[in-house]
Short mmCIF file of C-alpha atoms (C1' of nucleotides) in Angstrom, two decimals:
data_model
loop_
_atom_site.label_atom_id
_atom_site.label_comp_id
_atom_site.label_asym_id
_atom_site.label_seq_id
_atom_site.Cartn_x
_atom_site.Cartn_y
_atom_site.Cartn_z
CA MET A 1 -52.89 -16.76 -86.78
CA VAL A 2 -53.87 -13.02 -86.80
CA GLN A 3 -51.98 -10.32 -88.58
CA LEU A 4 -52.10 -7.16 -86.98
CA THR A 5 -49.40 -5.37 -89.04
CA SER A 6 -47.14 -6.23 -91.47
CA GLN A 7 -44.92 -6.43 -88.85
CA MET A 8 -47.04 -7.80 -85.57
CA MET A 9 -49.39 -10.51 -84.89
CA ILE A 10 -50.60 -12.57 -82.20
CA MET A 11 -49.94 -16.44 -82.67
CA ASP A 12 -50.56 -18.77 -79.82
CA ASN A 13 -51.87 -16.51 -77.93
CA LYS A 14 -49.14 -14.02 -78.02
CA ILE A 15 -48.06 -10.56 -79.24
CA THR A 16 -45.57 -11.55 -81.88
CA PHE A 17 -43.47 -9.35 -83.84
CA SER A 18 -41.46 -10.53 -86.68
CA ASN A 19 -38.36 -8.50 -86.86
CA PRO A 20 -39.17 -5.91 -88.95
CA LEU A 21 -35.61 -5.11 -90.04
CA THR A 22 -34.60 -8.82 -90.18
CA ALA A 23 -35.16 -9.58 -93.89
CA ALA A 24 -35.01 -12.50 -95.92
CA GLN A 25 -32.03 -12.69 -98.40
CA SER A 26 -33.72 -11.66 -102.00
CA PRO A 27 -35.57 -13.96 -104.08
CA PHE A 28 -33.95 -12.52 -107.06
CA GLY A 29 -30.51 -13.74 -106.51
CA GLY A 30 -27.07 -11.32 -106.92
CA ARG A 31 -27.11 -8.27 -108.20
CA TYR A 32 -24.50 -6.67 -106.95
CA SER A 33 -21.94 -6.56 -109.78
CA PRO A 34 -18.66 -7.52 -108.00
CA THR A 35 -15.64 -6.15 -109.60
CA ASN A 36 -13.21 -8.58 -110.16
CA LEU A 37 -10.35 -6.74 -110.88
CA TYR A 38 -10.06 -5.38 -107.88
CA ARG A 39 -6.31 -5.17 -107.58
CA ALA A 40 -6.11 -6.07 -103.19
CA ALA A 41 -5.88 -3.14 -102.11
CA ALA A 42 -3.32 -3.61 -99.60
CA ALA A 43 -5.04 -1.21 -97.45
CA ALA A 44 -2.57 -0.60 -94.76
CA ALA A 45 -5.15 -0.72 -91.63
CA ASP A 46 -4.86 2.84 -90.84
CA SER A 47 -5.39 4.07 -87.87
CA ARG A 48 -5.92 7.67 -88.37
CA ARG A 49 -9.07 7.79 -90.24
CA TYR A 50 -8.93 11.63 -91.31
CA MET A 51 -7.18 14.19 -93.36
CA PRO A 52 -4.18 15.50 -91.40
CA THR A 53 -4.43 19.20 -91.42
CA ALA A 54 -1.15 19.18 -93.23
CA SER A 55 -2.01 18.05 -96.63
CA TRP A 56 -4.72 20.10 -97.11
CA LYS A 57 -2.64 23.34 -96.27
CA SER A 58 -0.46 21.61 -99.28
CA ASN A 59 -3.41 21.31 -101.27
CA CYS A 60 -3.70 23.62 -103.85
CA PHE A 61 -7.47 24.06 -103.81
CA VAL A 62 -7.79 25.21 -100.17
CA ASP A 63 -6.45 28.82 -100.24
CA ASN A 64 -6.81 30.58 -103.62
CA PHE A 65 -7.06 27.95 -106.21
CA LYS A 66 -9.34 28.47 -108.92
CA PHE A 67 -10.79 25.74 -110.79
CA ASP A 68 -9.96 25.39 -114.49
CA PRO A 69 -11.75 22.86 -116.24
CA ASN A 70 -8.81 23.15 -119.31
CA ALA A 71 -6.08 22.49 -116.72
CA ASN A 72 -4.77 18.71 -116.62
CA PHE A 73 -5.18 17.54 -113.46
CA PHE A 74 -5.44 14.10 -113.65
CA PRO A 75 -2.50 13.03 -116.11
CA THR A 76 -2.69 9.08 -115.45
CA ILE A 77 -6.04 8.89 -115.48
CA ASP A 78 -7.41 8.22 -118.73
CA ASP A 79 -8.24 11.01 -120.77
CA SER A 80 -11.91 10.28 -122.19
CA PHE A 81 -12.72 9.54 -118.53
CA LEU A 82 -11.06 12.65 -117.50
CA ALA A 83 -12.95 14.70 -120.55
CA ARG A 84 -15.72 13.50 -119.14
CA ALA A 85 -15.72 13.98 -115.75
CA GLU A 86 -14.43 17.92 -116.38
CA ALA A 87 -17.17 18.30 -118.55
CA LEU A 88 -20.08 16.93 -115.51
CA THR A 89 -18.37 19.12 -113.17
CA LYS A 90 -19.87 22.08 -115.10
CA PRO A 91 -22.44 24.38 -113.40
CA GLU A 92 -24.91 23.76 -115.34
CA SER A 93 -24.49 19.56 -116.28
CA PHE A 94 -27.46 17.52 -115.73
CA TYR A 95 -25.60 15.86 -112.69
CA SER A 96 -25.42 19.22 -110.30
CA SER A 97 -28.71 19.48 -111.20
CA HIS A 98 -29.41 16.79 -109.29
CA PHE A 99 -27.13 16.97 -106.35
CA PRO A 100 -27.74 20.84 -105.49
CA SER A 101 -26.72 20.74 -102.09
CA THR A 102 -23.26 19.53 -102.51
CA PHE A 103 -22.53 22.59 -104.72
CA SER A 104 -22.40 24.95 -101.51
CA ASN A 105 -20.32 24.81 -99.37
CA GLN A 106 -16.82 26.27 -100.24
CA THR A 107 -15.16 26.60 -97.32
CA PRO A 108 -12.05 24.22 -97.11
CA VAL A 109 -11.05 22.53 -94.49
CA THR A 110 -8.61 22.64 -91.52
CA ARG A 111 -10.14 21.27 -88.34
CA PHE A 112 -8.72 18.25 -87.78
CA GLU A 113 -6.55 16.98 -85.29
CA SER A 114 -5.62 12.97 -85.25
CA SER A 115 -7.70 10.78 -83.58
CA ASN A 116 -6.57 8.00 -82.33
CA GLY A 117 -9.53 6.95 -80.51
CA ILE A 118 -11.36 4.26 -82.95
CA ASN A 119 -15.45 4.78 -82.94
CA HIS A 120 -17.34 2.66 -80.74
CA SER A 121 -20.50 2.89 -82.51
CA ASN A 122 -22.58 0.42 -80.94
CA HIS A 123 -25.54 -0.57 -82.89
CA ILE A 124 -28.11 -0.18 -80.41
CA GLY A 125 -31.38 0.46 -82.82
CA LEU A 126 -32.88 -2.73 -84.85
CA SER A 127 -30.76 -5.33 -85.86
CA MET A 128 -30.94 -6.57 -89.02
CA THR A 129 -29.66 -7.71 -92.16
CA SER A 130 -30.09 -5.91 -95.62
CA PRO A 131 -32.10 -6.76 -97.76
CA SER A 132 -31.55 -6.39 -101.39
CA SER A 133 -31.24 -3.37 -103.28
CA GLN A 134 -34.33 -4.28 -105.59
CA ASP A 135 -36.46 -3.84 -102.43
CA GLN A 136 -36.93 -0.33 -103.01
CA LEU A 137 -38.36 -0.70 -105.71
CA SER A 138 -41.61 -3.03 -104.22
CA SER A 139 -44.19 -0.43 -102.81
CA HIS A 140 -47.27 -2.89 -102.70
CA HIS A 141 -46.03 -5.74 -100.42
CA ASN A 142 -42.70 -6.54 -98.63
CA PRO A 143 -41.74 -10.12 -99.04
CA PHE A 144 -38.32 -9.56 -97.97
CA TYR A 145 -38.85 -9.39 -94.47
CA ASN A 146 -39.00 -13.01 -92.46
CA HIS A 147 -42.09 -13.39 -89.69
CA SER A 148 -39.91 -14.99 -87.28
CA THR A 149 -41.03 -15.38 -83.90
CA MET A 150 -39.63 -13.22 -81.11
CA ASN A 151 -39.31 -15.39 -77.96
CA GLY A 152 -42.47 -15.34 -76.55
CA MET A 153 -42.33 -11.77 -75.19
CA SER A 154 -45.77 -10.03 -75.23
CA VAL A 155 -45.76 -6.51 -75.38
CA HIS A 156 -49.68 -5.55 -74.45
CA GLN A 157 -50.20 -2.05 -73.77
CA ILE A 158 -48.67 -0.85 -77.50
CA ALA A 159 -51.70 0.25 -79.44
CA MET A 160 -51.92 -1.98 -82.90
CA HIS A 161 -53.48 -1.20 -86.16
CA PRO A 162 -55.46 -4.34 -87.50
CA HIS A 163 -54.83 -2.92 -91.39
CA ASP A 164 -50.73 -2.17 -91.63
CA LEU A 165 -49.85 -4.21 -94.41
CA ASP A 166 -49.52 -0.95 -96.81
CA ILE A 167 -45.89 0.52 -97.27
CA ASP A 168 -47.33 2.17 -99.95
CA PRO A 169 -45.17 5.33 -100.45
CA ARG A 170 -48.12 7.94 -99.86
CA GLU A 171 -49.20 6.66 -96.91
CA LEU A 172 -45.37 6.24 -95.43
CA GLU A 173 -45.32 9.83 -96.34
CA GLY A 174 -48.31 10.82 -94.57
CA PHE A 175 -47.85 9.04 -91.60
CA ALA A 176 -43.99 10.57 -91.51
CA GLU A 177 -45.75 13.98 -91.82
CA ARG A 178 -48.10 13.48 -89.12
CA PHE A 179 -45.50 11.88 -87.17
CA LYS A 180 -43.73 14.94 -86.55
CA GLN A 181 -46.87 16.97 -86.24
CA LYS A 182 -47.98 14.93 -83.14
CA ARG A 183 -44.47 14.95 -82.24
CA ILE A 184 -43.42 18.31 -82.19
CA LYS A 185 -46.67 18.77 -80.61
CA LEU A 186 -46.01 17.00 -77.43
CA GLY A 187 -43.05 18.51 -77.60
CA VAL A 188 -40.46 15.90 -77.90
CA THR A 189 -37.58 16.76 -79.93
CA GLN A 190 -35.78 14.06 -82.32
CA ALA A 191 -33.28 12.70 -80.05
CA ASP A 192 -36.18 12.45 -77.37
CA VAL A 193 -37.85 9.66 -79.65
CA GLY A 194 -35.21 7.89 -80.31
CA GLN A 195 -34.03 7.65 -76.67
CA GLN A 196 -36.98 6.63 -75.40
CA LEU A 197 -38.02 3.94 -77.75
CA SER A 198 -36.22 1.55 -75.75
CA LYS A 199 -38.52 2.19 -73.19
CA LEU A 200 -40.93 0.32 -75.62
CA LYS A 201 -39.41 -2.66 -75.23
CA MET A 202 -40.13 -3.93 -78.50
CA PRO A 203 -37.99 -7.38 -79.37
CA GLY A 204 -34.96 -6.44 -81.30
CA VAL A 205 -35.68 -2.32 -80.98
CA GLY A 206 -33.52 -0.50 -79.15
CA SER A 207 -32.94 3.42 -79.29
CA LEU A 208 -32.46 5.15 -82.23
CA SER A 209 -29.87 8.34 -83.04
CA GLN A 210 -31.51 12.23 -84.00
CA SER A 211 -30.46 11.43 -87.35
CA THR A 212 -32.24 8.56 -88.24
CA ILE A 213 -35.74 10.07 -86.38
CA CYS A 214 -34.85 13.22 -88.54
CA ARG A 215 -33.98 10.94 -91.85
CA PHE A 216 -37.26 9.14 -91.53
CA GLU A 217 -39.38 12.40 -91.03
CA SER A 218 -38.08 14.13 -93.56
CA LEU A 219 -38.61 10.49 -95.91
CA THR A 220 -34.71 10.32 -96.75
CA LEU A 221 -34.14 6.90 -95.22
CA SER A 222 -35.05 4.16 -98.27
CA HIS A 223 -38.12 2.32 -98.80
CA ASN A 224 -37.46 -0.87 -96.64
CA ASN A 225 -36.01 1.39 -94.08
CA MET A 226 -38.90 3.65 -93.68
CA VAL A 227 -41.03 0.71 -93.98
CA ALA A 228 -38.92 -1.22 -91.02
CA LEU A 229 -39.31 1.83 -89.10
CA LYS A 230 -42.71 2.52 -89.48
CA PRO A 231 -44.58 0.34 -86.94
CA VAL A 232 -41.75 1.00 -84.32
CA LEU A 233 -42.67 4.34 -84.43
CA GLN A 234 -45.98 4.10 -84.83
CA ALA A 235 -45.76 2.19 -81.54
CA TRP A 236 -43.53 5.37 -79.53
CA LEU A 237 -46.37 7.74 -80.91
CA GLU A 238 -49.48 5.90 -79.47
CA PHE A 239 -46.88 5.31 -75.90
CA ALA A 240 -46.05 8.60 -76.25
CA GLU A 241 -50.05 9.84 -76.45
CA ALA A 242 -50.90 8.06 -73.54
CA GLU A 243 -48.21 8.97 -71.61
CA ALA A 244 -49.43 12.69 -72.54
CA ARG A 245 -52.78 11.86 -71.61
CA SER A 246 -52.32 10.88 -68.13
CA LYS A 247 -50.21 13.84 -67.57
CA LYS A 248 -47.51 11.46 -66.29
CA LYS A 249 -44.06 13.27 -67.45
CA GLU A 250 -40.61 13.19 -66.78
CA GLU A 251 -37.79 13.80 -68.00
CA LEU A 252 -33.91 13.06 -68.40
CA ASN A 253 -31.21 14.14 -70.01
CA GLY A 254 -27.75 13.93 -70.34
CA HIS A 255 -25.35 12.48 -72.56
CA ASN A 256 -22.12 13.47 -73.71
CA ASN A 257 -18.93 12.72 -75.12
CA ASN A 258 -15.21 13.44 -73.30
CA ASP A 259 -12.19 13.85 -75.17
CA LYS A 260 -12.29 10.54 -77.92
CA LYS A 261 -14.66 12.85 -80.05
CA ARG A 262 -14.79 11.19 -83.43
CA LYS A 263 -13.73 13.74 -85.80
CA ARG A 264 -15.42 14.28 -89.09
CA THR A 265 -13.42 14.69 -92.43
CA SER A 266 -14.82 17.54 -94.44
CA ILE A 267 -13.95 17.07 -98.38
CA ALA A 268 -13.78 20.70 -100.16
CA ALA A 269 -16.29 22.11 -102.86
CA GLN A 270 -13.69 21.66 -105.14
CA GLU A 271 -12.74 17.75 -104.63
CA LYS A 272 -16.48 17.46 -103.92
CA ARG A 273 -17.14 18.50 -107.97
CA LEU A 274 -14.53 16.54 -108.68
CA LEU A 275 -15.69 13.34 -107.20
CA GLU A 276 -18.95 14.09 -108.70
CA GLY A 277 -17.45 14.39 -112.16
CA PHE A 278 -16.51 11.36 -111.71
CA PHE A 279 -19.08 9.49 -109.78
CA SER A 280 -21.82 10.56 -112.78
CA VAL A 281 -19.44 9.08 -114.99
CA GLN A 282 -18.36 5.58 -113.52
CA PRO A 283 -20.27 5.08 -109.96
CA ARG A 284 -18.81 1.98 -109.03
CA PRO A 285 -14.53 3.20 -110.25
CA SER A 286 -12.73 0.08 -109.21
CA GLY A 287 -9.99 -0.30 -106.38
CA GLU A 288 -7.38 0.76 -108.35
CA LYS A 289 -9.08 4.12 -109.68
CA ILE A 290 -10.47 4.70 -106.49
CA ALA A 291 -6.86 4.93 -105.27
CA GLN A 292 -5.96 7.33 -108.45
CA ILE A 293 -8.81 9.75 -107.47
CA ALA A 294 -7.65 9.92 -103.69
CA GLU A 295 -3.99 10.10 -105.12
CA LYS A 296 -5.52 13.50 -107.20
CA LEU A 297 -7.30 14.90 -104.85
CA ASP A 298 -4.86 14.21 -101.92
CA LEU A 299 -7.89 12.58 -100.19
CA LYS A 300 -7.23 8.67 -98.63
CA LYS A 301 -7.96 6.34 -100.34
CA ASN A 302 -10.58 4.87 -97.73
CA VAL A 303 -12.50 8.32 -97.32
CA VAL A 304 -12.86 8.59 -101.61
CA ARG A 305 -14.55 4.37 -101.31
CA VAL A 306 -16.90 5.49 -98.67
CA TRP A 307 -17.66 8.64 -100.56
CA PHE A 308 -18.52 6.74 -103.07
CA CYS A 309 -20.64 4.33 -101.05
CA ASN A 310 -22.85 7.53 -99.35
CA GLN A 311 -22.85 8.66 -102.83
CA ARG A 312 -24.48 5.70 -104.04
CA GLN A 313 -26.76 5.21 -101.07
CA LYS A 314 -27.70 8.73 -101.90
CA GLN A 315 -28.81 8.39 -105.18
CA LYS A 316 -30.52 5.38 -105.19
CA ARG A 317 -32.58 7.31 -102.63
CA MET A 318 -33.08 9.94 -104.64
CA LYS A 319 -33.85 8.21 -107.41
CA PHE A 320 -36.63 5.96 -105.61
CA ALA A 321 -38.00 9.69 -104.60
CA SER A 322 -37.93 10.75 -107.97
CA MET A 323 -39.79 7.33 -109.30
CA GLN A 324 -42.48 8.09 -106.43
CA LEU A 325 -43.28 11.05 -108.35
CA GLY A 326 -43.54 10.12 -111.79
"C1'" DA B 1 -30.69 18.57 -91.53
"C1'" DT B 2 -27.08 16.17 -93.55
"C1'" DG B 3 -21.67 14.79 -94.53
"C1'" DC B 4 -18.90 11.40 -93.26
"C1'" DA B 5 -18.05 6.81 -91.00
"C1'" DT B 6 -18.38 2.11 -89.29
"C1'" DG B 7 -20.07 -2.93 -88.79
"C1'" DA B 8 -23.00 -6.73 -90.15
"C1'" DG B 9 -24.64 -9.13 -93.48
"C1'" DT B 10 -23.24 -9.97 -98.64
"C1'" DT B 11 -21.83 -11.05 -103.11
"C1'" DA C 1 -15.37 -4.59 -101.71
"C1'" DC C 2 -20.19 -4.18 -101.89
"C1'" DT C 3 -24.99 -2.87 -99.71
"C1'" DC C 4 -27.72 -0.96 -96.10
"C1'" DA C 5 -28.76 1.50 -91.78
"C1'" DT C 6 -27.43 4.24 -88.69
"C1'" DG C 7 -24.47 7.23 -86.15
"C1'" DC C 8 -21.33 11.03 -84.43
"C1'" DA C 9 -20.45 15.25 -85.51
"C1'" DT C 10 -21.38 19.50 -87.52
"C1'" DA C 11 -22.80 23.17 -90.83
#
DNA sequence: ATGCATGAGTT
DNA sequence: ACTCATGCATA
């Protein structure tokens, strides 16, 4: 067997892809700390996923509300917890300096419409199973990816680089930059890349969104995600450059929604600040605590829960990024 | 470019 | 209920 890249190899005279995103289960075992105290939050399968405008209008934060750190906003949440959270909501806090971008928007939200349509996000990207969080701390090799054989499909016109075992952050960074540069030179948008990806017919690789391409270029994906996507985008680049060389061009787009648009909840700056405060003292609040916070901020519990999930993901990325510097 | 969300696979 | 990869919508 000849290893072409960390995910591509020649086996039985066929070029084989180890699904880059099919990660093996972590050998380190469980590290998640399931809070066994969760109060089986019944969670009425609330079909409305977005904050109704009404509740926002009645929210004291929306209009001419002025944040007062000494005010007692959370009478039902234990005081020490509250105090710590409040202390950390101040602008000069260590926390705020770590999440500067989240303190910019002061615009309250009132643009929601009751959404009835369910989102049909068909995952067309790469199929995978989630790797362990610890994976992200590994930078010399990637022991979590299975080298499973894909059903005999041979993909030969895709140029491959013999030595690509690198998952060195430096190399990733360099590639991401080069990628963006070349992509722009080719006059291709991020959205285009994502769409054209499916034309590569790489096993297990469909299309990707503009968001993902953007995040790849700006290194705002998890390390694992970057590593997994690199060979795919590298293949696309080869493909695109070859296509450009042969002067072969074809343009076509067209993709837009109808009525069933998904609405994005927007959490006002004040609420966000408080959430950040809570997060700093307790990144993983129990379901009960989440419910309390949700009630206090007049947000839906699920919105708060998701916010914490996303905040954790973001924090992890930042942590990893900072590790690369020091 | 990024905030909020979904869904699959885990714990 | 969680993590992780990803996407839609929007700033």
